[in-house]
mmCIF file of C-alpha atoms in Angstrom:
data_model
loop_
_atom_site.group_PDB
_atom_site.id
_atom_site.type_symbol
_atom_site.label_atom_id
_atom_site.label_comp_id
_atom_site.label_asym_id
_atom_site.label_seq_id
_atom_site.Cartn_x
_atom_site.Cartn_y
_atom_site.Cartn_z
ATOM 1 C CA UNK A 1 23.817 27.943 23.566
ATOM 2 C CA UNK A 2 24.543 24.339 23.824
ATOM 3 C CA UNK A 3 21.151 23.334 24.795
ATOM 4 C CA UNK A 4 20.322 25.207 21.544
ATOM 5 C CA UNK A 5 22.317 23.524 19.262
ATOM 6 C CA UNK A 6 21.246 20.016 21.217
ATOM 7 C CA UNK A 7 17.767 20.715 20.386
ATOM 8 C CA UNK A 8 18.143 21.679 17.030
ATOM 9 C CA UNK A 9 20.596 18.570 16.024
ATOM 10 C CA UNK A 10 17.912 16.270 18.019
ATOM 11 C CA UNK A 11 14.843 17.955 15.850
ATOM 12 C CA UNK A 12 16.959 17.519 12.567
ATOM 13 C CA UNK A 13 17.817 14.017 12.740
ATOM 14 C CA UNK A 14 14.564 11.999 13.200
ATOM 15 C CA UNK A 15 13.975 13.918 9.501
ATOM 16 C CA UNK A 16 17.247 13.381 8.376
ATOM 17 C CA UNK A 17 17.182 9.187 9.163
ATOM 18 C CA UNK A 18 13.088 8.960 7.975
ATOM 19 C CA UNK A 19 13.784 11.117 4.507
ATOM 20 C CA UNK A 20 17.511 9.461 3.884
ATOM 21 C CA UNK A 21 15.212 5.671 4.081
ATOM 22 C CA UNK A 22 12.297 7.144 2.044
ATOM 23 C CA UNK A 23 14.615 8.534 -0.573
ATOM 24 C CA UNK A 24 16.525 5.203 -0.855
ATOM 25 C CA UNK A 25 13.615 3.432 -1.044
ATOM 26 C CA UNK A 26 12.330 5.133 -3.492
ATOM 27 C CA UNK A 27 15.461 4.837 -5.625
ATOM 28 C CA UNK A 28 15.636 0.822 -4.870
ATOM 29 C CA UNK A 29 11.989 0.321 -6.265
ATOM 30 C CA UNK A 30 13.313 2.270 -9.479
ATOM 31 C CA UNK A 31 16.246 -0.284 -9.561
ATOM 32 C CA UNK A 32 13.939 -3.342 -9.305
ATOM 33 C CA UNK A 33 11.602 -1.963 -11.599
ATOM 34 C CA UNK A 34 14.327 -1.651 -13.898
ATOM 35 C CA UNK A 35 15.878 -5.074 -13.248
ATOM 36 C CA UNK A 36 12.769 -7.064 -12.989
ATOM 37 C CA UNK A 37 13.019 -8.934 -16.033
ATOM 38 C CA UNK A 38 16.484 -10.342 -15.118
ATOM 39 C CA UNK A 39 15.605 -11.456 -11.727
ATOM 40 C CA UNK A 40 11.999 -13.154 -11.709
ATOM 41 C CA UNK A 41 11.873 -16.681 -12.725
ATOM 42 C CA UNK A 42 15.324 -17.522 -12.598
ATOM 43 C CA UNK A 43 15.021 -19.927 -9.157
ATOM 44 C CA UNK A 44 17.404 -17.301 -6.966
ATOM 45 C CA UNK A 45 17.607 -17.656 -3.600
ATOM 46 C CA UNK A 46 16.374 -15.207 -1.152
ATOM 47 C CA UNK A 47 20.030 -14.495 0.523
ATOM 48 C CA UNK A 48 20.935 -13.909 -3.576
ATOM 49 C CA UNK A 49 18.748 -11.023 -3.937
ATOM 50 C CA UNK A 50 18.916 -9.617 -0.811
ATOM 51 C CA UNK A 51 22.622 -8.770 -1.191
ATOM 52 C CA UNK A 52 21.973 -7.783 -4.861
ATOM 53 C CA UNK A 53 19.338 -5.138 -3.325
ATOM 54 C CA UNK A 54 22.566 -4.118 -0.949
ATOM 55 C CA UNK A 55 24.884 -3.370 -3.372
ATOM 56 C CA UNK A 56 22.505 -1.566 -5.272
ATOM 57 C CA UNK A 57 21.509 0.222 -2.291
ATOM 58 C CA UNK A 58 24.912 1.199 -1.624
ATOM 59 C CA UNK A 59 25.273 2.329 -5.394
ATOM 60 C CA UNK A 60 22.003 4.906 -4.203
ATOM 61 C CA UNK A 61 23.308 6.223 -0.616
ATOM 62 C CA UNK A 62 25.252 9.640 -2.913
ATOM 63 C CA UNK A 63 21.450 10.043 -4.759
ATOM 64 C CA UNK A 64 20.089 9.463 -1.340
ATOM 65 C CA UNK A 65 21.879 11.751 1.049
ATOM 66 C CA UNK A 66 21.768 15.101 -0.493
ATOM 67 C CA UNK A 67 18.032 15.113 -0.834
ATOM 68 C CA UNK A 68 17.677 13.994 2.791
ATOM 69 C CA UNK A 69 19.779 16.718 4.029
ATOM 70 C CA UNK A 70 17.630 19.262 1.924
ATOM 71 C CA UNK A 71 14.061 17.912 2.947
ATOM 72 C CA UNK A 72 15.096 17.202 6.365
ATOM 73 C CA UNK A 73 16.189 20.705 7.141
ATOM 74 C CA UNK A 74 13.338 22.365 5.467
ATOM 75 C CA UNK A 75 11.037 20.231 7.692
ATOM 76 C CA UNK A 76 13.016 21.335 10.828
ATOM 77 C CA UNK A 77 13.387 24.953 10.117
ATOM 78 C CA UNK A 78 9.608 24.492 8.876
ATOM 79 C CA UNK A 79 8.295 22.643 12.190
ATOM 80 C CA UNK A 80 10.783 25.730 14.148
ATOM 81 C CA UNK A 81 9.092 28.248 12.494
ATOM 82 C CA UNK A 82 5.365 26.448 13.156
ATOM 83 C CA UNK A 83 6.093 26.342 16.912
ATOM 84 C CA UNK A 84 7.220 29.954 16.764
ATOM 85 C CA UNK A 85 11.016 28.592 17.750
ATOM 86 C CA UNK A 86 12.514 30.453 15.525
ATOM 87 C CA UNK A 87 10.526 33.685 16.579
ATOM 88 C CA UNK A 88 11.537 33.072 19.995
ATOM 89 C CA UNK A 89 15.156 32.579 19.487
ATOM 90 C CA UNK A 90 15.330 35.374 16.936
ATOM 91 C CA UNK A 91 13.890 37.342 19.768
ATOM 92 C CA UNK A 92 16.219 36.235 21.953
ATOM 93 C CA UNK A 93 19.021 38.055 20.146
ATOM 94 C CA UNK A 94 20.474 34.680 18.361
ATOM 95 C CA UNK A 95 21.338 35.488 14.546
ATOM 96 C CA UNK A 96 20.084 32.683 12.327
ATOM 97 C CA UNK A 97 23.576 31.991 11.324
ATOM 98 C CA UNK A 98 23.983 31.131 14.858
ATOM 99 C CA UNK A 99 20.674 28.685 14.652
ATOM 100 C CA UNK A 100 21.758 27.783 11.511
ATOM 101 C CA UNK A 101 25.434 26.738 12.716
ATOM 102 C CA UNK A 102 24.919 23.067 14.490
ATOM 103 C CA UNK A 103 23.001 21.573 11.174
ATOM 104 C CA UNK A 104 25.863 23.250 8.870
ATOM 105 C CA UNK A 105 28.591 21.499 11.164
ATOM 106 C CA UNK A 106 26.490 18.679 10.677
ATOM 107 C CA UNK A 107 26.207 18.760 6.826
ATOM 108 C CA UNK A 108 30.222 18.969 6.746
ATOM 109 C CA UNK A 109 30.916 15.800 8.834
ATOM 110 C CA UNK A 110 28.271 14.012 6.523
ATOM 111 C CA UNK A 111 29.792 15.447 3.200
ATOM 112 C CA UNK A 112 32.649 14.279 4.303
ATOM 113 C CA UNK A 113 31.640 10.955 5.193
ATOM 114 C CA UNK A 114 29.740 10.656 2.104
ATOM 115 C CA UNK A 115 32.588 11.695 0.727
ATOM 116 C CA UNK A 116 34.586 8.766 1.804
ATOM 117 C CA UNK A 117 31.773 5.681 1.843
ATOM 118 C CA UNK A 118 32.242 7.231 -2.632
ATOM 119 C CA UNK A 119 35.725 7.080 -2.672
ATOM 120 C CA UNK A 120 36.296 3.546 -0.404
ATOM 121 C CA UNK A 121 33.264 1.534 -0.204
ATOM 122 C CA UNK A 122 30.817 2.500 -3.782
ATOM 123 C CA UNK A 123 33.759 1.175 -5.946
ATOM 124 C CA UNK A 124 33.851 -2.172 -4.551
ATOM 125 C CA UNK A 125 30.404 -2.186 -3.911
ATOM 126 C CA UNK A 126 29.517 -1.392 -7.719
ATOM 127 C CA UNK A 127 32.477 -4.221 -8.583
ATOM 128 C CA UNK A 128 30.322 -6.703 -6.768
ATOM 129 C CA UNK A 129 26.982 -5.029 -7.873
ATOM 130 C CA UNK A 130 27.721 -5.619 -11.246
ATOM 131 C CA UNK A 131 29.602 -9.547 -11.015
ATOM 132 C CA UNK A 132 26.399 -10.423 -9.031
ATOM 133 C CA UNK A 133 24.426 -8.892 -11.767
ATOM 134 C CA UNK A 134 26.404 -10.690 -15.052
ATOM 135 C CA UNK A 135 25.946 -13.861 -12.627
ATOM 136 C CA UNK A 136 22.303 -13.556 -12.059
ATOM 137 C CA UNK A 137 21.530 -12.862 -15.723
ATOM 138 C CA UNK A 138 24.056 -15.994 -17.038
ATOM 139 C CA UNK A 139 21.681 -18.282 -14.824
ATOM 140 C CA UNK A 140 18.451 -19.995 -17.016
ATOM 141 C CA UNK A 141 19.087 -17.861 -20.046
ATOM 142 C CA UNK A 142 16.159 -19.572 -21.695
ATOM 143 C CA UNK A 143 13.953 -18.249 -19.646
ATOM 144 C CA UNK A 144 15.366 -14.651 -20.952
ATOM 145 C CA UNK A 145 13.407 -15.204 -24.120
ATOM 146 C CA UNK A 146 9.997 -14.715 -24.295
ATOM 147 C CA UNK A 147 7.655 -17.045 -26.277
ATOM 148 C CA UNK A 148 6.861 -16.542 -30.146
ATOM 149 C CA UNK A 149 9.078 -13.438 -29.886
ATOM 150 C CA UNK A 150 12.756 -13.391 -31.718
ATOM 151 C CA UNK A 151 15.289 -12.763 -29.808
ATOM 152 C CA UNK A 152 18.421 -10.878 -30.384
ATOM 153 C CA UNK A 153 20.398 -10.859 -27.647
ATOM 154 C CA UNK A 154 22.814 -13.224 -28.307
ATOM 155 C CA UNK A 155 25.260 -11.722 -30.979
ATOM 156 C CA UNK A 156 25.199 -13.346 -34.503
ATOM 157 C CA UNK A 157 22.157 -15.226 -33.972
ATOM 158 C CA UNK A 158 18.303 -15.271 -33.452
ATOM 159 C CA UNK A 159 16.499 -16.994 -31.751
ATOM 160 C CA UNK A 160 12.565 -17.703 -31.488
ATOM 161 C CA UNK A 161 10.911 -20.266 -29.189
ATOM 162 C CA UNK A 162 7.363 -21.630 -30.328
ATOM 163 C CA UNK A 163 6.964 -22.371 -26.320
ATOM 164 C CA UNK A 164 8.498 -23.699 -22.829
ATOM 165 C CA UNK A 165 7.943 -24.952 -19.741
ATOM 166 C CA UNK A 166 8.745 -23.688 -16.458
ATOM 167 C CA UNK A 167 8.962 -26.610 -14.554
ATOM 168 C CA UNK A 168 10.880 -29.064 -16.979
ATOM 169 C CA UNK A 169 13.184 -26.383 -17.817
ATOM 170 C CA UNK A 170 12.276 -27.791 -21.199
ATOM 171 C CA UNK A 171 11.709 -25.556 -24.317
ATOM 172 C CA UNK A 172 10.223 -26.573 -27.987
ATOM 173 C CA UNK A 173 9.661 -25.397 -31.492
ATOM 174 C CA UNK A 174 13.211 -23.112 -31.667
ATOM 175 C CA UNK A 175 14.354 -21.638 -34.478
ATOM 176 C CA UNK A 176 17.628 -20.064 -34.849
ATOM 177 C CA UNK A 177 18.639 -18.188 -37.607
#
C-alpha cells in the first residue's frame, strides 16, 4: 500500500507545482494589467518592480492554491483513469477512499500551511505591497496626467497640461483650476 500512495503523491505533484505557477501567473498578469498605468514611465528600477511583483504574488498564493489542488487532482485521477490505474487498483480490491487517502492527507498539510503563510506572512506582505505601491505612485506624478486631458486626482484642484516632455521632465501650457 505504500508503494500506492508513493505513486499517487509522485503523479499528483508535477500537476500540483505546474497548475499552482500557471494559476499565479495568470493572476500576476491581471495585477499588472491593472497597475500598468502607475508603473510605466516612472524611471523604476528593475530590483523595484521585481519585489513589487513579489508581494503581489504573495497577496495571490490563497487565489492560487485552491484551484491548483482542484485541477491538479482532476488531471491525476484523469491520467489514472486513462492508463486504466484506477481499473486496476479498483480490481485489486482497494476502495477509492483508500486511493483517494494520500492526496486528501496531502490537501490537509497544505490547507494548513496555506493556512498559516494567510495568517503570518500575507499581512506583512500586503503592508509592504501597499507602502511600495503609495511609493511608486508618489514618484514623477506629472507623468500621472495625461496630455490635453483634466485631471482630477488631486483633491480640490484640476489640472490640465497642454504637453510634456519625457526626457526634461519638463511640462508646459498647465492650467489649474
Amino acid at each position: 500500500m505504500k508503494k500506492l500512495y508513493i505513486f499517487i503523491l509522485k503523479s499528483y505533484i508535477g500537476p500540483l507545482i505546474l497548475t499552482f505557477f500557471i494559476a499565479l501567473f495568470i493572476l500576476v498578469m491581471q495585477f499588472l494589467w491593472k497597475y500598468v498605468d502607475d508603473l510605466v514611465g516612472k524611471g523604476l528600477e528593475w530590483h523595484i518592480i521585481v519585489r513589487l511583483l513579489l508581494y503581489a504574488s504573495s497577496t495571490f498564493v490563497p487565489l492560487a492554491l485552491p484551484l491548483a489542488i482542484l485541477l491538479s487532482s482532476i488531471m491525476t485521477f484523469g491520467n489514472l483513469g486513462e492508463n486504466y490505474e484506477l481499473v486496476a487498483m479498483k480490481a485489486a480490491g482497494i476502495s477509492l477512499r483508500k486511493i483517494m487517502m494520500p492526496l486528501v492527507m496531502l490537501s490537509i498539510v497544505i490547507s494548513i500551511t496555506a493556512f498559516l503563510f494567510s495568517n503570518y506572512v500575507l499581512p506583512i506582505a500586503n503592508l509592504k505591497f501597499h507602502s511600495l505601491l503609495y511609493d511608486v505612485r508618489q514618484k514623477k506624478l506629472a507623468l500621472n496626467i495625461k496630455e490635453g486631458i483634466f485631471y482630477n486626482g488631486i483633491e480640490g484642484f484640476t489640472i490640465r497640461i497642454g504637453n510634456k516632455d519625457q526626457d526634461k521632465n519638463i511640462i508646459r501650457d498647465v492650467m489649474i483650476y
